[in-house]
mmCIF file of C-alpha atoms and ligand atoms in Angstrom:
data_model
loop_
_atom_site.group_PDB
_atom_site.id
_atom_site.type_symbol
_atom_site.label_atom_id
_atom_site.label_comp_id
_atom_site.label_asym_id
_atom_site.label_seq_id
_atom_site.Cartn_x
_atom_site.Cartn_y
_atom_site.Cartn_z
ATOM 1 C CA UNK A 1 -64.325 17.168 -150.817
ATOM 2 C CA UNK A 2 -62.567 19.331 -148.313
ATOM 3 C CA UNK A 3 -58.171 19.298 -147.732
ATOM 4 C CA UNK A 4 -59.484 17.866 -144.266
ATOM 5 C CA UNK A 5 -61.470 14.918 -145.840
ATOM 6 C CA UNK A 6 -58.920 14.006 -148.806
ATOM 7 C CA UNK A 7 -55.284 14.687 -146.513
ATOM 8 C CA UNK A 8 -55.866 11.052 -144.815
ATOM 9 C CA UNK A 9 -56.119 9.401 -148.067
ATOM 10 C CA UNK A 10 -53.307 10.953 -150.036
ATOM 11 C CA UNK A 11 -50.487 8.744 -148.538
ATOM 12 C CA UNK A 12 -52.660 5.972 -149.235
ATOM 13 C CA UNK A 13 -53.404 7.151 -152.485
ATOM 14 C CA UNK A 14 -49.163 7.937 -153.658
ATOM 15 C CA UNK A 15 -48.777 4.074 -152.549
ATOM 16 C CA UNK A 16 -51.687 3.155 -154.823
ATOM 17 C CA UNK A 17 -53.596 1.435 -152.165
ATOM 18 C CA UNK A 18 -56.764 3.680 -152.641
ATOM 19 C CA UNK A 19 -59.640 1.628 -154.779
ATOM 20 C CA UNK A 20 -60.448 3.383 -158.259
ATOM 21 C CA UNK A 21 -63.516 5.509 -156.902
ATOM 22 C CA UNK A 22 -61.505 7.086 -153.929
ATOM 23 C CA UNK A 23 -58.422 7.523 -156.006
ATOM 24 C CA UNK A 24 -60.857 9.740 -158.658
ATOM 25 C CA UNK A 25 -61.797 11.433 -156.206
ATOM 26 C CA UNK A 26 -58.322 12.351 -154.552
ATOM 27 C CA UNK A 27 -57.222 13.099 -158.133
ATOM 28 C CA UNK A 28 -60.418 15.671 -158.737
ATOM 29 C CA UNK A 29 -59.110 17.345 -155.333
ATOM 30 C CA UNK A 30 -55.653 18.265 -155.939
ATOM 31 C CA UNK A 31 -56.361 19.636 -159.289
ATOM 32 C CA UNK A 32 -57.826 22.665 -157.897
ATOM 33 C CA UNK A 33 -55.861 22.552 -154.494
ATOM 34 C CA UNK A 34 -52.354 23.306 -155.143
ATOM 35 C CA UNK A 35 -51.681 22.812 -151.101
ATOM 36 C CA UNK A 36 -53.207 18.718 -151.479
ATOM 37 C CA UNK A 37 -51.231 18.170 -154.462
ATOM 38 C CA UNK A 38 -47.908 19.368 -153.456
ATOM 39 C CA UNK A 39 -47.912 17.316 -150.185
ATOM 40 C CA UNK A 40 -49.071 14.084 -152.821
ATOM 41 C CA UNK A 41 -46.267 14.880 -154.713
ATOM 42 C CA UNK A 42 -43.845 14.555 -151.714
ATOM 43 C CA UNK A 43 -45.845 11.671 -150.798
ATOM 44 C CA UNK A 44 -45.257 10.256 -153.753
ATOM 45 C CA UNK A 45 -40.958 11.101 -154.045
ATOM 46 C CA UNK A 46 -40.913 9.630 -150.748
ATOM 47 C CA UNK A 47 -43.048 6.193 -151.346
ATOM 48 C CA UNK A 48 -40.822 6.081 -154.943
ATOM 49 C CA UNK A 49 -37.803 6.080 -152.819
ATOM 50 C CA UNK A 50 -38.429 3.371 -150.097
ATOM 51 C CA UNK A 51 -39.585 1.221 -153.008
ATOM 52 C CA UNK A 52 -36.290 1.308 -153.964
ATOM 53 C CA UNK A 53 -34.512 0.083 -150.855
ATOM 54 C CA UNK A 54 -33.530 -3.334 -150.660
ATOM 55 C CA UNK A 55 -36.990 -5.516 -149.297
ATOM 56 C CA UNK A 56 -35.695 -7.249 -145.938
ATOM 57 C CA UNK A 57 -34.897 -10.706 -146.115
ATOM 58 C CA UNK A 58 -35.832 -13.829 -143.622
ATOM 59 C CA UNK A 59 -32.949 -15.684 -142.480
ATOM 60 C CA UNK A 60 -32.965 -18.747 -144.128
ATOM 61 C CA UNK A 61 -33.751 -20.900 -141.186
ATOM 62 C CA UNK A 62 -37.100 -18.799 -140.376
ATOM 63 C CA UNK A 63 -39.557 -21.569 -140.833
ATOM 64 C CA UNK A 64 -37.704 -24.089 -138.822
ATOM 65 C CA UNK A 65 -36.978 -22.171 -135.531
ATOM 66 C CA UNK A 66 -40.598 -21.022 -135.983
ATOM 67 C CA UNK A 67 -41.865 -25.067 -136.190
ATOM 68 C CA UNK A 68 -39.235 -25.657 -133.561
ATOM 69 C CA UNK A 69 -40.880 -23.035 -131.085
ATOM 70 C CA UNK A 70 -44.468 -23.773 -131.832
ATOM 71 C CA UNK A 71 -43.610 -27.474 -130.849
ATOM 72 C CA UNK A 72 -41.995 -26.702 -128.109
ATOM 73 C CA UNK A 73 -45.070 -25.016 -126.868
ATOM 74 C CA UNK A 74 -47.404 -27.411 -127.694
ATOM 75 C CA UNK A 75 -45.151 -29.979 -125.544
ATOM 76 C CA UNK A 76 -45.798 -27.256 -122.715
ATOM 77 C CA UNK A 77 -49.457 -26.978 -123.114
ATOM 78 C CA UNK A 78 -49.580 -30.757 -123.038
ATOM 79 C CA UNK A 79 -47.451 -31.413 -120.415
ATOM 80 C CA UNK A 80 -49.689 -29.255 -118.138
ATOM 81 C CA UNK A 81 -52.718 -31.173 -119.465
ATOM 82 C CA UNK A 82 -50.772 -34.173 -118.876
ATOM 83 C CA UNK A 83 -50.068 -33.348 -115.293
ATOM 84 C CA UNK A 84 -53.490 -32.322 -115.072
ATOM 85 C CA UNK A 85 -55.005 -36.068 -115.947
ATOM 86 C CA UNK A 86 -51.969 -37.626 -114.185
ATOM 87 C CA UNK A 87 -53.032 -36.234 -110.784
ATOM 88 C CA UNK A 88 -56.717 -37.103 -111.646
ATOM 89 C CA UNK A 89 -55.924 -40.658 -112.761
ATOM 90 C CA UNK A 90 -53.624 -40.851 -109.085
ATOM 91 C CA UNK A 91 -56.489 -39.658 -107.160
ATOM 92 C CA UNK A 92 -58.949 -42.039 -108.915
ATOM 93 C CA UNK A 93 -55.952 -45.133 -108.411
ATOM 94 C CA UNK A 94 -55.810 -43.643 -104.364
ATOM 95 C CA UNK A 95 -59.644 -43.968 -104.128
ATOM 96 C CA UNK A 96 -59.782 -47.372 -105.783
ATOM 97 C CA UNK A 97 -57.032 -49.172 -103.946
ATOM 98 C CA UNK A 98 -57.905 -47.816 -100.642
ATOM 99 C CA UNK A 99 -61.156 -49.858 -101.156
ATOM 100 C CA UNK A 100 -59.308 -52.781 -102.189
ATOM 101 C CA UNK A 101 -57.142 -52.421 -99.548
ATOM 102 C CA UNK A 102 -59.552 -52.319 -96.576
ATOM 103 C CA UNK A 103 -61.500 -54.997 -98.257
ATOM 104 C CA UNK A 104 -58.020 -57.752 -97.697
ATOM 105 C CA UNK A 105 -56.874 -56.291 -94.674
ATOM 106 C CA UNK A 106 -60.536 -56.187 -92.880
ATOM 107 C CA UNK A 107 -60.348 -52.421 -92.339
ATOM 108 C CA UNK A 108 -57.234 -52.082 -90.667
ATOM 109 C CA UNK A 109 -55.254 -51.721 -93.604
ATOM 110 C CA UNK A 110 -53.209 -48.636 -93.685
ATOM 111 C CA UNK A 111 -49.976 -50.363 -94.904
ATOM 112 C CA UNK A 112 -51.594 -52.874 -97.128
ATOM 113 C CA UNK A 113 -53.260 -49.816 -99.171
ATOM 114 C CA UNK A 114 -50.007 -48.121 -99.091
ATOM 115 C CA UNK A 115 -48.875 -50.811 -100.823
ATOM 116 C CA UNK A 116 -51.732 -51.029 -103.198
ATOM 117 C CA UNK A 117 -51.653 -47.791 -104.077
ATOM 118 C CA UNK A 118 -47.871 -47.387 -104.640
ATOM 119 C CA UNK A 119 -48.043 -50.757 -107.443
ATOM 120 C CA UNK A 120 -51.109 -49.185 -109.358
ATOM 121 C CA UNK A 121 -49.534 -45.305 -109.350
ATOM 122 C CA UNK A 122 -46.386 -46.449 -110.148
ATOM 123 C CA UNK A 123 -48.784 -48.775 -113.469
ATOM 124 C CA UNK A 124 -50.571 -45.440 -113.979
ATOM 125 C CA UNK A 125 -47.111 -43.483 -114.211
ATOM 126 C CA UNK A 126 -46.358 -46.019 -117.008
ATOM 127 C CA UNK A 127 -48.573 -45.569 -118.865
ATOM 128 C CA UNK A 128 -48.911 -42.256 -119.227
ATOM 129 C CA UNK A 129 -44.877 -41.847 -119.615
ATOM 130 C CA UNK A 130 -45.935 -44.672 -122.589
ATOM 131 C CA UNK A 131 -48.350 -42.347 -123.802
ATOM 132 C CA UNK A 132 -46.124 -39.119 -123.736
ATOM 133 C CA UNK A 133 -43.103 -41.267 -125.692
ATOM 134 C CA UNK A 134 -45.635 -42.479 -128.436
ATOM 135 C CA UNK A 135 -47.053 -39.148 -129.115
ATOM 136 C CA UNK A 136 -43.687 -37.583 -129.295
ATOM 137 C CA UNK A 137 -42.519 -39.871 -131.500
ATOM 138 C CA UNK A 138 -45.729 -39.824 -133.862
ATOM 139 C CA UNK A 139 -45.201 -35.952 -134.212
ATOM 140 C CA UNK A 140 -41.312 -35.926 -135.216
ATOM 141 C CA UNK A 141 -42.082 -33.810 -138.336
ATOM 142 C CA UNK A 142 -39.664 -31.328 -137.675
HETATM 143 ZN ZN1 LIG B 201 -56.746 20.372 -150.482
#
């Protein structure tokens, strides 16, 4: 193989990451190329040194902010579906009560479905709000 082939693999190859075959063959190279092995050997002073740095550690809390934030954003993905079937269940309350509306009041019945329409939104607000409080409190795993 050429220096051009085998330099890409020799910093995989000093932090052992190279399967057996490609590792051969990086080792056949810089037997007879004294440029490929002296820049594996620095490779390999320099990957034998950051081993030896302390590793990073996670705060201790890690797990819980990261539960805390992916539940507070599946609260806002669900709130806008929520809104979402809200305003459909308020347009399917308007359309219903403004039938039932002009059906008592004989067609003239503006104030009447105003009425109507206020009870069964405020019914429908209810129970969703119901909804949204029983979910919550089914998911308090955190
Ligand atoms: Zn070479």
């Amino acid at each position: 193989m050429t220096c051009d082939a085998i330099r890409p693999l020799l910093a995989v190859d000093a932090a052992g990451l190279l399967d057996a075959g490609e590792s051969r063959r990086v080792a056949e190279h810089v037997r007879e190329c004294a440029a490929c092995s002296a820049e594996l050997e620095g490779l390999g002073a320099l990957t034998g040194a950051l081993s030896r740095q302390p590793a990073p550690q996670p705060p201790d809390d890690l797990v819980y902010r990261t539960r805390l934030r992916m539940a507070a954003e599946a609260d806002r993905r669900q709130g806008a579906h929520l809104a979402l079937v809200s305003g459909v269940l308020a347009w399917l309350i308007a359309l219903a009560t403004w039938q039932i509306g002009s059906l008592l009041a004989g067609g003239n019945g503006i104030w009447i479905w105003i009425w109507w329409s206020t009870v069964a939104a405020s019914l429908g607000s209810a129970a969703v709000a119901a909804l949204v409080v029983r979910h919550r409190v089914g998911r308090s795993w955190l």
